[in-house]
mmCIF file of C-alpha atoms and ligand atoms in Angstrom:
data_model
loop_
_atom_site.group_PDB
_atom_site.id
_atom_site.type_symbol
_atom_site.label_atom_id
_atom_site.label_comp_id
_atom_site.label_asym_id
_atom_site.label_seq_id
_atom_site.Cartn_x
_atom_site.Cartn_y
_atom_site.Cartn_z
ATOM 1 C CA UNK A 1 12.391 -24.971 -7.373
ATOM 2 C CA UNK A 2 8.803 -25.541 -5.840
ATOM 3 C CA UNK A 3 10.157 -24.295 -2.849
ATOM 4 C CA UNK A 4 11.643 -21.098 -4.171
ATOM 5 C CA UNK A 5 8.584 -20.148 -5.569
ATOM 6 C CA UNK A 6 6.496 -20.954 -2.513
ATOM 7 C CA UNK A 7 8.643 -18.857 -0.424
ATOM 8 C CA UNK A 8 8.540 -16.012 -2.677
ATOM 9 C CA UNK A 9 4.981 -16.170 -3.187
ATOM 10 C CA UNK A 10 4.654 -16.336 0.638
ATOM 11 C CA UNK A 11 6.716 -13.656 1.833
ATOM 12 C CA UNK A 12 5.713 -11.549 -1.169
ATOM 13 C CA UNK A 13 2.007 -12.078 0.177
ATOM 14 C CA UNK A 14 2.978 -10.867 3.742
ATOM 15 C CA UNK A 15 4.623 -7.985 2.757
ATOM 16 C CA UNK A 16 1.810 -6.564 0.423
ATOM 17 C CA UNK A 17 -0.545 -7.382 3.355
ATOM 18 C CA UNK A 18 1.580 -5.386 5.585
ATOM 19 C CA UNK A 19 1.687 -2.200 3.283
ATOM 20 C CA UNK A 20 -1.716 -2.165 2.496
ATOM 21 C CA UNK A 21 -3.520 -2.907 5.812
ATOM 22 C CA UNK A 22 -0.871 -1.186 8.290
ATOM 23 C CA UNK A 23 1.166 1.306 6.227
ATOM 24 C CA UNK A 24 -1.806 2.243 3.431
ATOM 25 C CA UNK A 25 -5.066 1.756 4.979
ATOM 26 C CA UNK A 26 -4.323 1.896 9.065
ATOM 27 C CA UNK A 27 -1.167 5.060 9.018
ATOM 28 C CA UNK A 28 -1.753 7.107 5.786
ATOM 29 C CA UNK A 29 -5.353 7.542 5.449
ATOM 30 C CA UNK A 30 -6.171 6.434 9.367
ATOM 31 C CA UNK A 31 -8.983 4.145 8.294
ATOM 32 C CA UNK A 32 -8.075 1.217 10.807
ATOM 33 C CA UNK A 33 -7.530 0.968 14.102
ATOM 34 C CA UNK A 34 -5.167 -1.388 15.033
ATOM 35 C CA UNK A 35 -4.174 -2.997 18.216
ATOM 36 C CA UNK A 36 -0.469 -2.813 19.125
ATOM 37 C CA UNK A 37 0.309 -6.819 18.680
ATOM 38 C CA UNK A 38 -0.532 -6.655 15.051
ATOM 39 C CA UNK A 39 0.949 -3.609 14.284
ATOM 40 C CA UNK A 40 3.931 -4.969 15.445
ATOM 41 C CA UNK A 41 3.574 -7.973 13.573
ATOM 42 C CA UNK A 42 3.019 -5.437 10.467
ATOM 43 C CA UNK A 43 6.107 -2.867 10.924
ATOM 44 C CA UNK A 44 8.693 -5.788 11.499
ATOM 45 C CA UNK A 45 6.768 -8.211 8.234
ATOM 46 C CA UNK A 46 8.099 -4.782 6.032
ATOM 47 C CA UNK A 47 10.900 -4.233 7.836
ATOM 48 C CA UNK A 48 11.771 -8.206 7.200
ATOM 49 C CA UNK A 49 10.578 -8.085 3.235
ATOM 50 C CA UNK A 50 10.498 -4.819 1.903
ATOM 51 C CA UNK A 51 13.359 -2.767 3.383
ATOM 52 C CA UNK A 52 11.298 0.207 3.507
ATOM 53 C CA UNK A 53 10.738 2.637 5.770
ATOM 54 C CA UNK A 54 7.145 2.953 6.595
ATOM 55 C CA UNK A 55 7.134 7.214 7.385
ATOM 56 C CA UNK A 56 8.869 7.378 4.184
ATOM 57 C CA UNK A 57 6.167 5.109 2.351
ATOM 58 C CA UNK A 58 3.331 7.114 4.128
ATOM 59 C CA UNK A 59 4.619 10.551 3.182
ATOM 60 C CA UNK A 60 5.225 9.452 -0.642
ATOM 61 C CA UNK A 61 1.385 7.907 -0.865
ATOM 62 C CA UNK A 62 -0.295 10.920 0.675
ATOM 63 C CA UNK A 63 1.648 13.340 -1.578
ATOM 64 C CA UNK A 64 0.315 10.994 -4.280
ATOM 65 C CA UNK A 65 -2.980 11.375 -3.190
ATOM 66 C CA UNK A 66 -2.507 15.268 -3.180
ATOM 67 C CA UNK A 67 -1.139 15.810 -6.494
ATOM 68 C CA UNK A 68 -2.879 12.948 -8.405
ATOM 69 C CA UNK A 69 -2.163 12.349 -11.774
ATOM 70 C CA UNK A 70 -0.693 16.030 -12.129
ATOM 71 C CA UNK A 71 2.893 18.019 -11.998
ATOM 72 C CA UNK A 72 4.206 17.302 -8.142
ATOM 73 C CA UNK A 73 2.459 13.321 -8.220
ATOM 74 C CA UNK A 74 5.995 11.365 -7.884
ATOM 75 C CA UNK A 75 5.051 8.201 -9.118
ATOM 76 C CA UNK A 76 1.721 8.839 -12.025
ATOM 77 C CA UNK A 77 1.878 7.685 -15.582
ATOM 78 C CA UNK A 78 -0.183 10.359 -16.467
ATOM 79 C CA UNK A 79 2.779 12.446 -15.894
ATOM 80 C CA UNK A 80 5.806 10.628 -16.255
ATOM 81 C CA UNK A 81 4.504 7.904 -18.879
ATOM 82 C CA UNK A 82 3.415 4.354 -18.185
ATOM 83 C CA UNK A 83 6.678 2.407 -19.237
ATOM 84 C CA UNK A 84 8.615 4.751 -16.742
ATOM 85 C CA UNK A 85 6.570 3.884 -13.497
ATOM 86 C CA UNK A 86 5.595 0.228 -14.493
ATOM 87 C CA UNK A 87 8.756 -0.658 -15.602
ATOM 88 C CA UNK A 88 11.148 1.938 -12.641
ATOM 89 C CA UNK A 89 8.588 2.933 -10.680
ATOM 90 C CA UNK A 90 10.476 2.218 -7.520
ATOM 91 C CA UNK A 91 13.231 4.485 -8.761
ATOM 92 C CA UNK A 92 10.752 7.107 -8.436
ATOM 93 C CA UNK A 93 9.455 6.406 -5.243
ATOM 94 C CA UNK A 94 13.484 5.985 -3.679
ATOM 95 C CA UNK A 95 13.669 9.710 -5.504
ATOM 96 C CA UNK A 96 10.763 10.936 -3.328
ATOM 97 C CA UNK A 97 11.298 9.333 -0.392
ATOM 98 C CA UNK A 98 14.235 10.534 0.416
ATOM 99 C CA UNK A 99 12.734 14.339 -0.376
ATOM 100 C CA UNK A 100 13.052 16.069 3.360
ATOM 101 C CA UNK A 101 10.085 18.302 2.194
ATOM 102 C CA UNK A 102 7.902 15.477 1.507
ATOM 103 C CA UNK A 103 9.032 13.869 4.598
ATOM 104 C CA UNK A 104 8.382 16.850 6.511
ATOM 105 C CA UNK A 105 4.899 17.924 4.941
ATOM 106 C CA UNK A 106 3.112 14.448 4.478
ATOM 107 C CA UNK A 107 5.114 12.350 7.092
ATOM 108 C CA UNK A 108 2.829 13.267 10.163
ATOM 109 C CA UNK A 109 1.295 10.424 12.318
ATOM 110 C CA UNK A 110 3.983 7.778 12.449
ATOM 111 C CA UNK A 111 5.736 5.426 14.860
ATOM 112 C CA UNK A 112 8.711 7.716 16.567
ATOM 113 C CA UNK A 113 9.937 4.808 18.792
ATOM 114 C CA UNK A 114 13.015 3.312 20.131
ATOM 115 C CA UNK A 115 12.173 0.525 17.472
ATOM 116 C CA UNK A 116 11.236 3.093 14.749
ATOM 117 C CA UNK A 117 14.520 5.208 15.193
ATOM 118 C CA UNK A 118 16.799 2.033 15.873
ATOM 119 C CA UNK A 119 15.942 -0.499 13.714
ATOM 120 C CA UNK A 120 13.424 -0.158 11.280
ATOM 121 C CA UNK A 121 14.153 3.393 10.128
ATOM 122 C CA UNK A 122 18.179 3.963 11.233
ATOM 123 C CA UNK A 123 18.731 0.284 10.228
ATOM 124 C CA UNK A 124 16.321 -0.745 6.893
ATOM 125 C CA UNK A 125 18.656 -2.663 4.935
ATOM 126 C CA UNK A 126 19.232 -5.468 7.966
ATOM 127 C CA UNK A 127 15.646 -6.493 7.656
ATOM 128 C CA UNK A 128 16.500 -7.662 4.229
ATOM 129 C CA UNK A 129 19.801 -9.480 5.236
ATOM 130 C CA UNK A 130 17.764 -10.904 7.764
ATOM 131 C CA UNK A 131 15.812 -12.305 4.575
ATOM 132 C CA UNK A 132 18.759 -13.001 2.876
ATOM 133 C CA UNK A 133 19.740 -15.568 6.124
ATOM 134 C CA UNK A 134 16.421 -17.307 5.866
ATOM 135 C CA UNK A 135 16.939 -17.827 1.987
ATOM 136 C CA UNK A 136 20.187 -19.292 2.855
ATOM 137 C CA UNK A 137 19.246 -21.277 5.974
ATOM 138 C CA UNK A 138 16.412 -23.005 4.810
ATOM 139 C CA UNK A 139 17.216 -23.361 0.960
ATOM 140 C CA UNK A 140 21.348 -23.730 0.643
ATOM 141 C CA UNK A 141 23.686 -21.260 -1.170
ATOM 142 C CA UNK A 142 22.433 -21.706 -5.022
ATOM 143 C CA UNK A 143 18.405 -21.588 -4.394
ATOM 144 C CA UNK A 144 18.832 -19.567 -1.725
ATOM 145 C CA UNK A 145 20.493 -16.966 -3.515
ATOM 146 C CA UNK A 146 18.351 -17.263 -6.472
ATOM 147 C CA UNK A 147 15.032 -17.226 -4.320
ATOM 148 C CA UNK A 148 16.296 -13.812 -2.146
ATOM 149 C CA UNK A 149 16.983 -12.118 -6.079
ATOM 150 C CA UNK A 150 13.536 -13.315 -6.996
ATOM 151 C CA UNK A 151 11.996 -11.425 -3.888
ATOM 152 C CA UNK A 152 14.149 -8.699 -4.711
ATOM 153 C CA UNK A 153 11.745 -8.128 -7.826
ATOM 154 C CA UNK A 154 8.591 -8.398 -6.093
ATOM 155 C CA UNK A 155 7.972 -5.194 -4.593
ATOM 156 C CA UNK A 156 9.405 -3.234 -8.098
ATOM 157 C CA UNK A 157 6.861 -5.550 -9.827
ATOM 158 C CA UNK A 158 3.775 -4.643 -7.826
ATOM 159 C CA UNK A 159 4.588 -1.369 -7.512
ATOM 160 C CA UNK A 160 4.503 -1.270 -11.258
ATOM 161 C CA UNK A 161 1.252 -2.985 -11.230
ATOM 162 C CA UNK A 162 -0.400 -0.662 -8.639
ATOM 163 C CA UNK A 163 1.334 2.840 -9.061
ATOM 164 C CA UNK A 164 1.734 2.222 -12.809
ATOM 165 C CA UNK A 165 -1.406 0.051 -14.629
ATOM 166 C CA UNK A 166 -3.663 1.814 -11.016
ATOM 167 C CA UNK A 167 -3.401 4.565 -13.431
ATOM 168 C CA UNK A 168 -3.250 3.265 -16.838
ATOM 169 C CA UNK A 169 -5.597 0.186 -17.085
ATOM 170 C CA UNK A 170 -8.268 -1.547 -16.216
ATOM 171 C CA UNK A 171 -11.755 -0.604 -15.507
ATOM 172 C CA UNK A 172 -13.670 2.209 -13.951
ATOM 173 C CA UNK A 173 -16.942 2.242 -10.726
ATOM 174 C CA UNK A 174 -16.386 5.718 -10.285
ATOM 175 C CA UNK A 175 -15.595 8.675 -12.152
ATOM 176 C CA UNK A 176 -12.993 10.715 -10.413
ATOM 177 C CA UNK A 177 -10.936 13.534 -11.267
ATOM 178 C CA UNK A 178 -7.785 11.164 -11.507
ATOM 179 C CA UNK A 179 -7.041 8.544 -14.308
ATOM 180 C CA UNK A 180 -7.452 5.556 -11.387
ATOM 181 C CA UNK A 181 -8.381 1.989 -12.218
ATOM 182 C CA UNK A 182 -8.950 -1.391 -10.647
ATOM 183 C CA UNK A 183 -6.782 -3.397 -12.702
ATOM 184 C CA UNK A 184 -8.482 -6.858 -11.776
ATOM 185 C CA UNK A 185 -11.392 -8.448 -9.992
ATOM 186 C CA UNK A 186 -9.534 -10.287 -7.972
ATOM 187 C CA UNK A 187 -6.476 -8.467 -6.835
ATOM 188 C CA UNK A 188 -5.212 -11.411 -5.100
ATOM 189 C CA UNK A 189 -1.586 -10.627 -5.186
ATOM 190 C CA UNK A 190 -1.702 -6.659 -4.393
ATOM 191 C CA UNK A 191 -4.015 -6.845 -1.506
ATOM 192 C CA UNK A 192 -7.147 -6.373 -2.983
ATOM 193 C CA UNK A 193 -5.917 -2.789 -3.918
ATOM 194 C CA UNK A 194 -9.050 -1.428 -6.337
ATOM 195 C CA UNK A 195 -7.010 1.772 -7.162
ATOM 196 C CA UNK A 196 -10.078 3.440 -8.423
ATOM 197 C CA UNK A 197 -12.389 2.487 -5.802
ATOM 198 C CA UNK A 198 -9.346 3.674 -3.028
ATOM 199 C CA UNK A 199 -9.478 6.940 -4.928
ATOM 200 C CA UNK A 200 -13.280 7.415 -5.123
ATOM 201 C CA UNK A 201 -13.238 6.777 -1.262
ATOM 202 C CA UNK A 202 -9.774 7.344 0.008
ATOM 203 C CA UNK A 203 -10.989 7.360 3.833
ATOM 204 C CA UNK A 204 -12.518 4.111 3.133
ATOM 205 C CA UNK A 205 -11.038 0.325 5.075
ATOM 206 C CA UNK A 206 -12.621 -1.349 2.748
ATOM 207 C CA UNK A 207 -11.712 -0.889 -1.223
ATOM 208 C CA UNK A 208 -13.685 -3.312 -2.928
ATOM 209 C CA UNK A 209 -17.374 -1.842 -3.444
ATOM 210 C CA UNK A 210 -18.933 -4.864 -6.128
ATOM 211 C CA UNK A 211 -19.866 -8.556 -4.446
ATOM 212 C CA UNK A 212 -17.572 -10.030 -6.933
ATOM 213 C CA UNK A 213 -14.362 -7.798 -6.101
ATOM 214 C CA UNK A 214 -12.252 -9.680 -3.315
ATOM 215 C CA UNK A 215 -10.070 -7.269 -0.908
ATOM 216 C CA UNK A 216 -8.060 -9.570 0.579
ATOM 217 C CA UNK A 217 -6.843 -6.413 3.044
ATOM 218 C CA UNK A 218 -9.826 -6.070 4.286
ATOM 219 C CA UNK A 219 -10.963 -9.752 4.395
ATOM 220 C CA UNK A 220 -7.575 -9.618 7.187
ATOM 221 C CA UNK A 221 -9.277 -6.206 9.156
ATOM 222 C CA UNK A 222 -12.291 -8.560 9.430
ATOM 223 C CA UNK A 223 -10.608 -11.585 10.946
ATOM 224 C CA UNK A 224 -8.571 -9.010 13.482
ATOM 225 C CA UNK A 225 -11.446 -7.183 14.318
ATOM 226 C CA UNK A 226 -13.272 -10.553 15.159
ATOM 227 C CA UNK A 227 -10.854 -11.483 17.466
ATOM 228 C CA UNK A 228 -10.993 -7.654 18.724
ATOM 229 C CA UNK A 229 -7.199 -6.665 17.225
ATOM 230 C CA UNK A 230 -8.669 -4.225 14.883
ATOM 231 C CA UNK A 231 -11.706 -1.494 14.383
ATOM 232 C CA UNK A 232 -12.493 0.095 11.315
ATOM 233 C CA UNK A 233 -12.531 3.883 11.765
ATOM 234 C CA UNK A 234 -14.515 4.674 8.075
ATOM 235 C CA UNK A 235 -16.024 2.595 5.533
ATOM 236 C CA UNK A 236 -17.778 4.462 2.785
ATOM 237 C CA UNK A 237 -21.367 4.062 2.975
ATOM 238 C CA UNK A 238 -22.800 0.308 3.389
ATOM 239 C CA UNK A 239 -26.501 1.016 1.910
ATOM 240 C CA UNK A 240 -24.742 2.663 -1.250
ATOM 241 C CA UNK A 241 -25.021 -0.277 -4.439
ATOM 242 C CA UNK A 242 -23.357 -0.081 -7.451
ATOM 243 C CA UNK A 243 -25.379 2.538 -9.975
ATOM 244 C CA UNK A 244 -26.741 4.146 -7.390
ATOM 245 C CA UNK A 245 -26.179 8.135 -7.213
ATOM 246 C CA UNK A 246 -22.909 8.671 -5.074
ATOM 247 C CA UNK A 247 -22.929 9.147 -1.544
ATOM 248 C CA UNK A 248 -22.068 12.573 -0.841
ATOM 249 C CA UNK A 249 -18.053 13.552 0.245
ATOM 250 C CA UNK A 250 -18.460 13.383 3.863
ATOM 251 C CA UNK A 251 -15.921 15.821 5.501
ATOM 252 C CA UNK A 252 -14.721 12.714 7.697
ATOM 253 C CA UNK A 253 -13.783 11.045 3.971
ATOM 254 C CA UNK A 254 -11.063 13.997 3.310
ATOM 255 C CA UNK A 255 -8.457 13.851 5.138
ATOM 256 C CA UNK A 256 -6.434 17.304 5.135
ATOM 257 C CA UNK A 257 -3.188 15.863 2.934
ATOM 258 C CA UNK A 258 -6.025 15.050 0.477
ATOM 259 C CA UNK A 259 -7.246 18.671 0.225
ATOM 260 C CA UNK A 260 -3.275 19.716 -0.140
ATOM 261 C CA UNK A 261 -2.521 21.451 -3.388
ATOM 262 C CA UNK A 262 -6.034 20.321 -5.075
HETATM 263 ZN ZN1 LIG B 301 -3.290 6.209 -7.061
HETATM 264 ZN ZN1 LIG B 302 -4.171 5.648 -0.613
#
């Protein structure tokens, strides 16, 4: 059983790395630069434990971004209610992501390869039967099977946690026009992902801005960029400190999705 819930933990841990650093912080808001070997290693970790397609999940975010917390935002308790999107949330994203608009509109900027077209967008669902093997191989029929339906659950869950309580609860750095929070401290299992802090500075690598906030996303940009894999391309400003007046907007922080529709 230890085993089940070590692999779980694991994988679950390398896929919410992947979305956040590559698909979140690196294609949707361009705030990383990353060298091709670990962007590889990113696209085929979600392709392995997500099944998701990552111009899908980029197009879906931004149009959150643009619409937040109001009619047209396709995955904010403030509109649809919190047991909704905490509890189905993924339903909601699936609805949106397979919106050709949205595609269209906010799916600009990325991969259009051989890969991209062949595998990981044509063919999503055989990263997860890959998943399903590995279950199998290493774990027999019974765990196995029970281990792949527990992973099954752990991107609905932390989409819950980040698209639903993001917006519902926890606590506040910044006043913004949106109903964001940071749900914990330590966002250990989503990435570091301080939803109010992304939305305060939504160009920003880095989302934790307090010395006891740990973003584990951008503890990994630091380790690639020491071994020159990775360069961050905007971090909101270093000298600001907590209670300090905000920094001013700089037009480098707004990315044109973001001004969409606001
Ligand atoms: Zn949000
Ligand atoms: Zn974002």
């Amino acid at each position: 059983m230890l085993a089940v819930l070590l692999l779980c933990v694991g994988f679950g841990w390398l896929a919410n790395i992947s979305i956040s650093v590559y698909a979140h912080r690196a294609l949707a808001h361009k705030a990383v630069a990353l060298h091709p070997a670990p962007a590889h290693v990113f696209r085929f970790l979600i392709f392995l434990t997500t099944g998701t397609r990552v111009r899908a999940w980029v197009a879906v975010h931004r149009k959150h971004h643009a619409y937040v917390d109001r009619e047209g935002d396709p995955h904010s308790p403030v509109v649809h209610g919190i047991a909704p999107i905490f509890f189905a949330g993924y339903r909601y994203y699936f609805r949106e992501s397979t919106n050709e608009a949205t595609l269209r509109r906010f799916g600009h900027d990325c991969p259009d390869d051989w890969l991209e077209r062949n595998l990981y967008e044509g063919r999503s669902n055989l990263g997860l039967a890959l998943l399903a093997a590995i279950y199998l191989g290493l774990l027999g029929p019974w765990l196995g099977l029970l281990g792949f339906a527990l992973q099954l659950m752990w991107m609905p869950l932390c989409a819950g946690v980040i698209n639903g309580l993001g917006h519902h609860a926890g606590y506040r750095n910044h006043e913004t026009r949106d109903g964001s929070r940071n749900v914990v401290p330590l966002a250990l299992v989503i990435a570091g992902e301080a939803h109010n802090n992304h939305h305060r500075f939504p160009r920003s690598a880095k989302f934790s801005t307090r010395w006891w906030e740990f973003d584990v996303g951008w503890a990994v940009i630091r380790a690639l960029a020491a071994c020159g894999l990775a360069r961050e391309l905007y971090v909101y400003d270093r000298k600001w400190r907590p209670g300090a007046p905000l920094p001013a907007v700089r037009p480098a922080e707004a990315a044109p999705f973001e001004a969409a529709g606001s």
